Amino acid sequence: MTEQQTIDIARLPVMGEAAQQSYPTATLYVVATPIGNVTDITLRALHLLALADVVACEDTRKTGALLQRFGLSKQTIAAHMHNEREVADKIVERLRGGQRVALVSDAGTPAVSDPGARIVDAVREAGLNVVPLPGPSAAITALSASGLVNDRFHFVGFLPAKTKQREAALSALVRETSTLVLYEAPHRIVECVEGLLAVFEPTRQVVFARELSKLFEEVHRCPLSEALGWVKADQHRERGEFVVLVEGAVLATD
Ligand code: SAM
C-alpha cells in the first residue's frame, strides 16, 4: 500500500491560476455550484463569485448561505422561474453598465432543469457576452458512476407529475436506444418506478443515483423488475434526490 498523502489546498500553486485568468466586465457568467457537497465548488467559480458585482440566483437565502461558507458577502438578486423575463431585462441593463453578473441556481448547472435559459437568451439577444463556468451536474455525475456502456444519452429531465401524462411521455421513449436520464422529485420516486414498469421491459437495467455527494449517497443498479422492491426496502429512499437512468432499447435487427 502506498503512503497516504494530504493536500494543503491554500498552499497549492494552482490556486493563483484561477485569479490570473481574465474575467471580462460586461459579461454574464453562468456558474455551476455544488449538488450537495459544498466543497465540490470549483476554484474558478469561487474567484468569479468573489469578483462579481451581483449574483442572480433562484433563492437569495440559499445562495447567500453558500457564499457565506466561502467568506463572501455579495449583493444577490432573485432570478427564479416566475420572474426570469423581467429579471433578464435588469441583468442586460447591468451588463450594459459594465458589470460582471454571476448566474447560479440552487444546485448544479443553471438552465439544466433549472431557471437560467431565458436570461442567457436575453443576454445573447442583446449581443452581450456569456461565459459558462463548468461544474457539478446531477445527470453527468450519475452517468459517470452507472457503468451503463453507451456513448449516447437522452436527457429527459422531470417527467410530468400526472400518471397519464407521465406514461405517455415514457411510451414515446420506449424505442429510444440512448440511455435515458430522468430527474425525479423526492416524493415521486415510487410513481416514477411504477410508470417505468408500465411501459418498459422488466429486463432493462435501471440505475438510481440518490443523494449524490451527500451523506447518504447511493448508486444502485438493478433490472427494472427489482426496482420497486429496492425503493420500498428502505423508507428513506422515498426521500432524497434522485437521478434515474434507464438502459436504452436494444432493437432487433432483421
Ligand atoms: N441544475 C441541476 C443539475 O445541474 O443537475 C438540476 C436541478 S433540478 C431542479 C433538481 C433535480 O436534480 C433533483 O430533483 C434530482 O433529480 C437532481 N439532483 C440534484 N441534486 C442531486 C443529488 N445530490 N443527487 C441526486 N440527484 C440530484
PDB file of C-alpha atoms and ligand atoms in Angstrom:
ATOM      1  CA  MET A   1       0.000   0.000   0.000  1.00  0.00           C
ATOM      2  CA  THR A   2       1.341   3.471  -0.866  1.00  0.00           C
ATOM      3  CA  GLU A   3       1.677   6.139   1.789  1.00  0.00           C
ATOM      4  CA  GLN A   4      -1.396   8.385   2.037  1.00  0.00           C
ATOM      5  CA  GLN A   5      -0.865  11.983   1.019  1.00  0.00           C
ATOM      6  CA  THR A   6      -2.710  15.033   2.257  1.00  0.00           C
ATOM      7  CA  ILE A   7      -3.087  18.337   0.446  1.00  0.00           C
ATOM      8  CA  ASP A   8      -2.926  21.815   1.934  1.00  0.00           C
ATOM      9  CA  ILE A   9      -5.298  23.441  -0.568  1.00  0.00           C
ATOM     10  CA  ALA A  10      -4.467  27.027   0.365  1.00  0.00           C
ATOM     11  CA  ARG A  11      -0.784  26.433  -0.429  1.00  0.00           C
ATOM     12  CA  LEU A  12      -1.299  24.850  -3.834  1.00  0.00           C
ATOM     13  CA  PRO A  13       0.459  26.883  -6.552  1.00  0.00           C
ATOM     14  CA  VAL A  14      -2.565  26.264  -8.806  1.00  0.00           C
ATOM     15  CA  MET A  15      -4.736  28.402  -6.505  1.00  0.00           C
ATOM     16  CA  GLY A  16      -3.203  31.515  -8.061  1.00  0.00           C
ATOM     17  CA  GLU A  17      -4.043  30.384 -11.605  1.00  0.00           C
ATOM     18  CA  ALA A  18      -7.770  30.962 -11.257  1.00  0.00           C
ATOM     19  CA  ALA A  19      -7.067  34.526 -10.146  1.00  0.00           C
ATOM     20  CA  GLN A  20      -4.695  35.202 -13.033  1.00  0.00           C
ATOM     21  CA  GLN A  21      -7.265  34.387 -15.708  1.00  0.00           C
ATOM     22  CA  SER A  22      -9.149  37.170 -17.374  1.00  0.00           C
ATOM     23  CA  TYR A  23     -12.752  37.740 -16.332  1.00  0.00           C
ATOM     24  CA  PRO A  24     -14.023  40.424 -18.720  1.00  0.00           C
ATOM     25  CA  THR A  25     -16.511  43.004 -17.499  1.00  0.00           C
ATOM     26  CA  ALA A  26     -19.949  43.424 -19.159  1.00  0.00           C
ATOM     27  CA  THR A  27     -20.298  39.624 -19.069  1.00  0.00           C
ATOM     28  CA  LEU A  28     -22.854  37.154 -17.749  1.00  0.00           C
ATOM     29  CA  TYR A  29     -21.117  34.220 -16.049  1.00  0.00           C
ATOM     30  CA  VAL A  30     -23.193  31.035 -15.807  1.00  0.00           C
ATOM     31  CA  VAL A  31     -21.724  29.347 -12.742  1.00  0.00           C
ATOM     32  CA  ALA A  32     -22.312  25.738 -11.680  1.00  0.00           C
ATOM     33  CA  THR A  33     -22.494  25.207  -7.911  1.00  0.00           C
ATOM     34  CA  PRO A  34     -22.423  22.015  -5.773  1.00  0.00           C
ATOM     35  CA  ILE A  35     -25.294  19.487  -5.858  1.00  0.00           C
ATOM     36  CA  GLY A  36     -24.735  18.517  -2.234  1.00  0.00           C
ATOM     37  CA  ASN A  37     -21.163  18.585  -1.002  1.00  0.00           C
ATOM     38  CA  VAL A  38     -20.233  22.249  -0.659  1.00  0.00           C
ATOM     39  CA  THR A  39     -16.554  21.554  -1.334  1.00  0.00           C
ATOM     40  CA  ASP A  40     -17.370  20.476  -4.891  1.00  0.00           C
ATOM     41  CA  ILE A  41     -17.331  24.136  -5.939  1.00  0.00           C
ATOM     42  CA  THR A  42     -14.526  24.929  -8.402  1.00  0.00           C
ATOM     43  CA  LEU A  43     -11.668  27.341  -7.741  1.00  0.00           C
ATOM     44  CA  ARG A  44     -12.691  29.334 -10.790  1.00  0.00           C
ATOM     45  CA  ALA A  45     -16.294  29.587  -9.560  1.00  0.00           C
ATOM     46  CA  LEU A  46     -15.029  30.959  -6.245  1.00  0.00           C
ATOM     47  CA  HIS A  47     -12.851  33.564  -7.943  1.00  0.00           C
ATOM     48  CA  LEU A  48     -15.641  34.663 -10.205  1.00  0.00           C
ATOM     49  CA  LEU A  49     -18.184  34.852  -7.381  1.00  0.00           C
ATOM     50  CA  ALA A  50     -15.741  36.983  -5.403  1.00  0.00           C
ATOM     51  CA  LEU A  51     -15.293  39.266  -8.424  1.00  0.00           C
ATOM     52  CA  ALA A  52     -18.945  39.543  -9.489  1.00  0.00           C
ATOM     53  CA  ASP A  53     -20.842  42.784  -8.935  1.00  0.00           C
ATOM     54  CA  VAL A  54     -24.040  40.857  -8.312  1.00  0.00           C
ATOM     55  CA  VAL A  55     -25.191  37.231  -8.123  1.00  0.00           C
ATOM     56  CA  ALA A  56     -28.521  36.346  -9.757  1.00  0.00           C
ATOM     57  CA  CYS A  57     -29.923  33.262  -8.048  1.00  0.00           C
ATOM     58  CA  GLU A  58     -33.070  31.167  -7.571  1.00  0.00           C
ATOM     59  CA  ASP A  59     -33.219  31.583  -3.814  1.00  0.00           C
ATOM     60  CA  THR A  60     -31.329  34.519  -2.319  1.00  0.00           C
ATOM     61  CA  ARG A  61     -31.242  32.903   1.135  1.00  0.00           C
ATOM     62  CA  LYS A  62     -29.764  29.629  -0.120  1.00  0.00           C
ATOM     63  CA  THR A  63     -27.168  31.320  -2.288  1.00  0.00           C
ATOM     64  CA  GLY A  64     -26.407  33.860   0.450  1.00  0.00           C
ATOM     65  CA  ALA A  65     -25.679  30.934   2.791  1.00  0.00           C
ATOM     66  CA  LEU A  66     -23.457  29.245   0.183  1.00  0.00           C
ATOM     67  CA  LEU A  67     -21.488  32.447  -0.383  1.00  0.00           C
ATOM     68  CA  GLN A  68     -21.110  32.911   3.349  1.00  0.00           C
ATOM     69  CA  ARG A  69     -19.480  29.482   3.687  1.00  0.00           C
ATOM     70  CA  PHE A  70     -16.696  30.845   1.491  1.00  0.00           C
ATOM     71  CA  GLY A  71     -16.488  34.135   3.346  1.00  0.00           C
ATOM     72  CA  LEU A  72     -18.236  36.080   0.575  1.00  0.00           C
ATOM     73  CA  SER A  73     -20.883  38.706   1.119  1.00  0.00           C
ATOM     74  CA  LYS A  74     -22.452  39.766  -2.182  1.00  0.00           C
ATOM     75  CA  GLN A  75     -25.460  41.570  -3.491  1.00  0.00           C
ATOM     76  CA  THR A  76     -27.928  38.934  -4.750  1.00  0.00           C
ATOM     77  CA  ILE A  77     -30.994  39.320  -6.973  1.00  0.00           C
ATOM     78  CA  ALA A  78     -33.779  36.761  -7.280  1.00  0.00           C
ATOM     79  CA  ALA A  79     -33.947  35.055 -10.683  1.00  0.00           C
ATOM     80  CA  HIS A  80     -36.463  32.230 -10.499  1.00  0.00           C
ATOM     81  CA  MET A  81     -38.914  30.596 -12.892  1.00  0.00           C
ATOM     82  CA  HIS A  82     -41.629  33.188 -12.128  1.00  0.00           C
ATOM     83  CA  ASN A  83     -39.598  36.329 -12.886  1.00  0.00           C
ATOM     84  CA  GLU A  84     -36.966  35.253 -15.422  1.00  0.00           C
ATOM     85  CA  ARG A  85     -38.155  37.579 -18.191  1.00  0.00           C
ATOM     86  CA  GLU A  86     -38.263  40.719 -16.026  1.00  0.00           C
ATOM     87  CA  VAL A  87     -35.005  39.974 -14.280  1.00  0.00           C
ATOM     88  CA  ALA A  88     -33.377  39.301 -17.660  1.00  0.00           C
ATOM     89  CA  ASP A  89     -34.024  42.957 -18.622  1.00  0.00           C
ATOM     90  CA  LYS A  90     -32.444  44.154 -15.384  1.00  0.00           C
ATOM     91  CA  ILE A  91     -29.414  41.929 -15.950  1.00  0.00           C
ATOM     92  CA  VAL A  92     -29.000  43.243 -19.511  1.00  0.00           C
ATOM     93  CA  GLU A  93     -29.060  46.785 -18.102  1.00  0.00           C
ATOM     94  CA  ARG A  94     -26.375  45.939 -15.563  1.00  0.00           C
ATOM     95  CA  LEU A  95     -24.211  44.297 -18.215  1.00  0.00           C
ATOM     96  CA  ARG A  96     -24.559  47.361 -20.457  1.00  0.00           C
ATOM     97  CA  GLY A  97     -23.313  49.346 -17.472  1.00  0.00           C
ATOM     98  CA  GLY A  98     -20.150  47.197 -17.497  1.00  0.00           C
ATOM     99  CA  GLN A  99     -20.918  44.862 -14.604  1.00  0.00           C
ATOM    100  CA  ARG A 100     -19.955  41.232 -14.163  1.00  0.00           C
ATOM    101  CA  VAL A 101     -23.108  39.279 -13.312  1.00  0.00           C
ATOM    102  CA  ALA A 102     -22.926  35.708 -11.974  1.00  0.00           C
ATOM    103  CA  LEU A 103     -25.926  33.454 -12.585  1.00  0.00           C
ATOM    104  CA  VAL A 104     -26.351  30.444 -10.294  1.00  0.00           C
ATOM    105  CA  SER A 105     -29.195  28.082  -9.427  1.00  0.00           C
ATOM    106  CA  ASP A 106     -29.916  26.350  -6.121  1.00  0.00           C
ATOM    107  CA  ALA A 107     -27.759  23.385  -7.112  1.00  0.00           C
ATOM    108  CA  GLY A 108     -25.741  22.212 -10.085  1.00  0.00           C
ATOM    109  CA  THR A 109     -25.676  23.757 -13.527  1.00  0.00           C
ATOM    110  CA  PRO A 110     -28.097  26.634 -14.175  1.00  0.00           C
ATOM    111  CA  ALA A 111     -30.545  26.243 -17.080  1.00  0.00           C
ATOM    112  CA  VAL A 112     -30.467  22.423 -16.850  1.00  0.00           C
ATOM    113  CA  SER A 113     -33.934  21.617 -15.421  1.00  0.00           C
ATOM    114  CA  ASP A 114     -33.433  24.918 -13.611  1.00  0.00           C
ATOM    115  CA  PRO A 115     -34.095  28.579 -14.404  1.00  0.00           C
ATOM    116  CA  GLY A 116     -31.498  30.451 -16.443  1.00  0.00           C
ATOM    117  CA  ALA A 117     -32.091  29.727 -20.139  1.00  0.00           C
ATOM    118  CA  ARG A 118     -34.343  32.757 -20.663  1.00  0.00           C
ATOM    119  CA  ILE A 119     -31.804  35.037 -19.041  1.00  0.00           C
ATOM    120  CA  VAL A 120     -28.989  33.653 -21.195  1.00  0.00           C
ATOM    121  CA  ASP A 121     -31.208  34.008 -24.266  1.00  0.00           C
ATOM    122  CA  ALA A 122     -31.986  37.665 -23.476  1.00  0.00           C
ATOM    123  CA  VAL A 123     -28.312  38.453 -22.874  1.00  0.00           C
ATOM    124  CA  ARG A 124     -27.331  36.838 -26.182  1.00  0.00           C
ATOM    125  CA  GLU A 125     -30.156  38.645 -27.989  1.00  0.00           C
ATOM    126  CA  ALA A 126     -28.740  41.903 -26.624  1.00  0.00           C
ATOM    127  CA  GLY A 127     -25.382  40.987 -28.194  1.00  0.00           C
ATOM    128  CA  LEU A 128     -23.649  40.689 -24.830  1.00  0.00           C
ATOM    129  CA  ASN A 129     -21.030  38.215 -23.659  1.00  0.00           C
ATOM    130  CA  VAL A 130     -21.927  34.922 -21.880  1.00  0.00           C
ATOM    131  CA  VAL A 131     -19.245  32.745 -20.258  1.00  0.00           C
ATOM    132  CA  PRO A 132     -20.074  29.339 -18.707  1.00  0.00           C
ATOM    133  CA  LEU A 133     -18.088  28.078 -15.705  1.00  0.00           C
ATOM    134  CA  PRO A 134     -18.414  24.271 -15.699  1.00  0.00           C
ATOM    135  CA  GLY A 135     -19.023  22.266 -12.549  1.00  0.00           C
ATOM    136  CA  PRO A 136     -21.432  19.821 -10.921  1.00  0.00           C
ATOM    137  CA  SER A 137     -24.437  18.431 -12.753  1.00  0.00           C
ATOM    138  CA  ALA A 138     -26.541  15.627 -11.260  1.00  0.00           C
ATOM    139  CA  ALA A 139     -27.118  13.999 -14.677  1.00  0.00           C
ATOM    140  CA  ILE A 140     -23.448  13.741 -15.631  1.00  0.00           C
ATOM    141  CA  THR A 141     -22.421  12.671 -12.128  1.00  0.00           C
ATOM    142  CA  ALA A 142     -24.987   9.842 -12.190  1.00  0.00           C
ATOM    143  CA  LEU A 143     -23.956   8.712 -15.674  1.00  0.00           C
ATOM    144  CA  SER A 144     -20.302   8.588 -14.667  1.00  0.00           C
ATOM    145  CA  ALA A 145     -20.971   6.042 -11.915  1.00  0.00           C
ATOM    146  CA  SER A 146     -23.588   3.985 -13.752  1.00  0.00           C
ATOM    147  CA  GLY A 147     -21.411   1.649 -15.762  1.00  0.00           C
ATOM    148  CA  LEU A 148     -24.083   1.721 -18.477  1.00  0.00           C
ATOM    149  CA  VAL A 149     -21.923   1.435 -21.556  1.00  0.00           C
ATOM    150  CA  ASN A 150     -23.471   3.720 -24.086  1.00  0.00           C
ATOM    151  CA  ASP A 151     -21.903   6.744 -25.716  1.00  0.00           C
ATOM    152  CA  ARG A 152     -25.252   8.433 -26.140  1.00  0.00           C
ATOM    153  CA  PHE A 153     -27.761   9.601 -23.589  1.00  0.00           C
ATOM    154  CA  HIS A 154     -31.128  11.270 -23.869  1.00  0.00           C
ATOM    155  CA  PHE A 155     -31.758  13.874 -21.188  1.00  0.00           C
ATOM    156  CA  VAL A 156     -35.445  13.698 -20.234  1.00  0.00           C
ATOM    157  CA  GLY A 157     -35.317  15.722 -17.016  1.00  0.00           C
ATOM    158  CA  PHE A 158     -38.531  15.780 -14.974  1.00  0.00           C
ATOM    159  CA  LEU A 159     -41.462  13.630 -16.121  1.00  0.00           C
ATOM    160  CA  PRO A 160     -44.994  15.057 -15.908  1.00  0.00           C
ATOM    161  CA  ALA A 161     -46.489  14.743 -12.416  1.00  0.00           C
ATOM    162  CA  LYS A 162     -49.790  13.165 -13.546  1.00  0.00           C
ATOM    163  CA  THR A 163     -49.892   9.402 -14.188  1.00  0.00           C
ATOM    164  CA  LYS A 164     -51.437   9.533 -17.676  1.00  0.00           C
ATOM    165  CA  GLN A 165     -49.089  12.195 -18.993  1.00  0.00           C
ATOM    166  CA  ARG A 166     -46.133  10.501 -17.328  1.00  0.00           C
ATOM    167  CA  GLU A 167     -46.874   7.161 -19.005  1.00  0.00           C
ATOM    168  CA  ALA A 168     -47.455   8.888 -22.342  1.00  0.00           C
ATOM    169  CA  ALA A 169     -44.081  10.647 -22.057  1.00  0.00           C
ATOM    170  CA  LEU A 170     -42.384   7.330 -21.230  1.00  0.00           C
ATOM    171  CA  SER A 171     -44.186   5.458 -24.045  1.00  0.00           C
ATOM    172  CA  ALA A 172     -42.766   7.974 -26.519  1.00  0.00           C
ATOM    173  CA  LEU A 173     -39.269   6.941 -25.347  1.00  0.00           C
ATOM    174  CA  VAL A 174     -39.650   3.174 -25.489  1.00  0.00           C
ATOM    175  CA  ARG A 175     -37.683   2.753 -28.751  1.00  0.00           C
ATOM    176  CA  GLU A 176     -35.002   5.246 -27.787  1.00  0.00           C
ATOM    177  CA  THR A 177     -31.641   3.444 -27.909  1.00  0.00           C
ATOM    178  CA  SER A 178     -29.720   6.021 -25.862  1.00  0.00           C
ATOM    179  CA  THR A 179     -29.555   5.783 -22.070  1.00  0.00           C
ATOM    180  CA  LEU A 180     -32.450   7.787 -20.631  1.00  0.00           C
ATOM    181  CA  VAL A 181     -31.695  10.316 -17.898  1.00  0.00           C
ATOM    182  CA  LEU A 182     -34.591  11.275 -15.624  1.00  0.00           C
ATOM    183  CA  TYR A 183     -34.721  13.711 -12.742  1.00  0.00           C
ATOM    184  CA  GLU A 184     -37.217  12.928 -10.022  1.00  0.00           C
ATOM    185  CA  ALA A 185     -38.633  14.900  -7.144  1.00  0.00           C
ATOM    186  CA  PRO A 186     -38.045  13.146  -3.808  1.00  0.00           C
ATOM    187  CA  HIS A 187     -41.706  12.327  -3.064  1.00  0.00           C
ATOM    188  CA  ARG A 188     -42.449  10.844  -6.509  1.00  0.00           C
ATOM    189  CA  ILE A 189     -39.876   8.078  -6.858  1.00  0.00           C
ATOM    190  CA  VAL A 190     -42.448   5.268  -6.368  1.00  0.00           C
ATOM    191  CA  GLU A 191     -44.742   6.717  -9.059  1.00  0.00           C
ATOM    192  CA  CYS A 192     -41.742   7.104 -11.341  1.00  0.00           C
ATOM    193  CA  VAL A 193     -40.811   3.412 -10.994  1.00  0.00           C
ATOM    194  CA  GLU A 194     -44.457   2.356 -11.449  1.00  0.00           C
ATOM    195  CA  GLY A 195     -44.529   4.392 -14.664  1.00  0.00           C
ATOM    196  CA  LEU A 196     -41.343   2.705 -15.895  1.00  0.00           C
ATOM    197  CA  LEU A 197     -42.788  -0.739 -15.078  1.00  0.00           C
ATOM    198  CA  ALA A 198     -45.957   0.052 -17.020  1.00  0.00           C
ATOM    199  CA  VAL A 199     -44.003   0.883 -20.172  1.00  0.00           C
ATOM    200  CA  PHE A 200     -40.556  -0.741 -20.367  1.00  0.00           C
ATOM    201  CA  GLU A 201     -39.467  -4.393 -20.447  1.00  0.00           C
ATOM    202  CA  PRO A 202     -38.631  -5.624 -16.903  1.00  0.00           C
ATOM    203  CA  THR A 203     -35.162  -6.731 -18.062  1.00  0.00           C
ATOM    204  CA  ARG A 204     -33.953  -3.173 -18.735  1.00  0.00           C
ATOM    205  CA  GLN A 205     -31.193  -2.083 -16.389  1.00  0.00           C
ATOM    206  CA  VAL A 206     -32.002   0.948 -14.255  1.00  0.00           C
ATOM    207  CA  VAL A 207     -29.680   2.989 -12.071  1.00  0.00           C
ATOM    208  CA  PHE A 208     -30.783   5.012  -9.067  1.00  0.00           C
ATOM    209  CA  ALA A 209     -28.308   7.734  -8.143  1.00  0.00           C
ATOM    210  CA  ARG A 210     -29.584   9.070  -4.852  1.00  0.00           C
ATOM    211  CA  GLU A 211     -28.286  11.940  -2.726  1.00  0.00           C
ATOM    212  CA  LEU A 212     -25.150  12.291  -4.853  1.00  0.00           C
ATOM    213  CA  SER A 213     -22.189  13.770  -2.969  1.00  0.00           C
ATOM    214  CA  LYS A 214     -24.236  13.834   0.260  1.00  0.00           C
ATOM    215  CA  LEU A 215     -24.024  11.766   3.453  1.00  0.00           C
ATOM    216  CA  PHE A 216     -26.495   9.071   2.345  1.00  0.00           C
ATOM    217  CA  GLU A 217     -25.325   8.782  -1.255  1.00  0.00           C
ATOM    218  CA  GLU A 218     -26.291   5.558  -3.035  1.00  0.00           C
ATOM    219  CA  VAL A 219     -25.810   4.449  -6.618  1.00  0.00           C
ATOM    220  CA  HIS A 220     -27.768   1.263  -7.196  1.00  0.00           C
ATOM    221  CA  ARG A 221     -28.165  -0.663 -10.431  1.00  0.00           C
ATOM    222  CA  CYS A 222     -30.656  -3.473 -10.996  1.00  0.00           C
ATOM    223  CA  PRO A 223     -33.102  -4.845 -13.581  1.00  0.00           C
ATOM    224  CA  LEU A 224     -36.320  -2.818 -13.700  1.00  0.00           C
ATOM    225  CA  SER A 225     -38.187  -5.867 -12.320  1.00  0.00           C
ATOM    226  CA  GLU A 226     -36.331  -5.400  -8.990  1.00  0.00           C
ATOM    227  CA  ALA A 227     -36.543  -1.615  -8.843  1.00  0.00           C
ATOM    228  CA  LEU A 228     -39.748  -1.187  -6.845  1.00  0.00           C
ATOM    229  CA  GLY A 229     -38.517  -3.699  -4.254  1.00  0.00           C
ATOM    230  CA  TRP A 230     -35.298  -1.724  -3.846  1.00  0.00           C
ATOM    231  CA  VAL A 231     -37.062   1.621  -3.447  1.00  0.00           C
ATOM    232  CA  LYS A 232     -39.502   0.200  -0.905  1.00  0.00           C
ATOM    233  CA  ALA A 233     -36.891  -1.753   1.071  1.00  0.00           C
ATOM    234  CA  ASP A 234     -35.866   1.394   2.964  1.00  0.00           C
ATOM    235  CA  GLN A 235     -38.321   4.180   3.786  1.00  0.00           C
ATOM    236  CA  HIS A 236     -35.531   6.758   3.483  1.00  0.00           C
ATOM    237  CA  ARG A 237     -35.407   6.031  -0.241  1.00  0.00           C
ATOM    238  CA  GLU A 238     -38.741   7.766  -0.714  1.00  0.00           C
ATOM    239  CA  ARG A 239     -36.998  10.939   0.327  1.00  0.00           C
ATOM    240  CA  GLY A 240     -33.765  12.308  -1.010  1.00  0.00           C
ATOM    241  CA  GLU A 241     -33.000  13.468  -4.525  1.00  0.00           C
ATOM    242  CA  PHE A 242     -32.768  11.024  -7.404  1.00  0.00           C
ATOM    243  CA  VAL A 243     -31.399  10.734 -10.879  1.00  0.00           C
ATOM    244  CA  VAL A 244     -32.845   7.640 -12.559  1.00  0.00           C
ATOM    245  CA  LEU A 245     -31.080   6.168 -15.576  1.00  0.00           C
ATOM    246  CA  VAL A 246     -32.776   3.645 -17.852  1.00  0.00           C
ATOM    247  CA  GLU A 247     -30.824   1.466 -20.265  1.00  0.00           C
ATOM    248  CA  GLY A 248     -31.643   2.288 -23.881  1.00  0.00           C
ATOM    249  CA  ALA A 249     -33.697  -0.045 -26.077  1.00  0.00           C
ATOM    250  CA  VAL A 250     -31.925  -2.893 -27.824  1.00  0.00           C
ATOM    251  CA  LEU A 251     -33.774  -3.020 -31.133  1.00  0.00           C
ATOM    252  CA  ALA A 252     -33.974  -6.280 -33.064  1.00  0.00           C
ATOM    253  CA  THR A 253     -32.236  -6.131 -36.452  1.00  0.00           C
ATOM    254  CA  ASP A 254     -33.693  -8.208 -39.266  1.00  0.00           C
TER     255      ASP A 254
HETATM  256  N1  SAM B   1     -29.409  22.038 -12.400  1.00  0.00           N
HETATM  257  C1  SAM B   1     -29.262  20.821 -11.650  1.00  0.00           C
HETATM  258  C2  SAM B   1     -28.171  19.968 -12.298  1.00  0.00           C
HETATM  259  O1  SAM B   1     -27.266  20.512 -12.876  1.00  0.00           O
HETATM  260  O2  SAM B   1     -28.207  18.745 -12.182  1.00  0.00           O
HETATM  261  C3  SAM B   1     -30.591  20.089 -11.515  1.00  0.00           C
HETATM  262  C4  SAM B   1     -31.634  20.870 -10.759  1.00  0.00           C
HETATM  263  S1  SAM B   1     -33.188  20.106 -10.726  1.00  0.00           S
HETATM  264  C5  SAM B   1     -34.239  21.397 -10.142  1.00  0.00           C
HETATM  265  C6  SAM B   1     -33.149  19.141  -9.283  1.00  0.00           C
HETATM  266  C7  SAM B   1     -33.107  17.646  -9.595  1.00  0.00           C
HETATM  267  O3  SAM B   1     -31.765  17.270  -9.923  1.00  0.00           O
HETATM  268  C8  SAM B   1     -33.494  16.763  -8.427  1.00  0.00           C
HETATM  269  O4  SAM B   1     -34.904  16.564  -8.350  1.00  0.00           O
HETATM  270  C9  SAM B   1     -32.777  15.471  -8.757  1.00  0.00           C
HETATM  271  O5  SAM B   1     -33.463  14.740  -9.758  1.00  0.00           O
HETATM  272  C10 SAM B   1     -31.474  16.018  -9.369  1.00  0.00           C
HETATM  273  N2  SAM B   1     -30.464  16.211  -8.306  1.00  0.00           N
HETATM  274  C11 SAM B   1     -29.988  17.386  -7.843  1.00  0.00           C
HETATM  275  N3  SAM B   1     -29.073  17.160  -6.865  1.00  0.00           N
HETATM  276  C12 SAM B   1     -28.984  15.813  -6.720  1.00  0.00           C
HETATM  277  C13 SAM B   1     -28.218  14.950  -5.887  1.00  0.00           C
HETATM  278  N4  SAM B   1     -27.375  15.435  -4.988  1.00  0.00           N
HETATM  279  N5  SAM B   1     -28.374  13.612  -6.025  1.00  0.00           N
HETATM  280  C14 SAM B   1     -29.229  13.095  -6.930  1.00  0.00           C
HETATM  281  N6  SAM B   1     -29.978  13.872  -7.749  1.00  0.00           N
HETATM  282  C15 SAM B   1     -29.862  15.204  -7.652  1.00  0.00           C
END
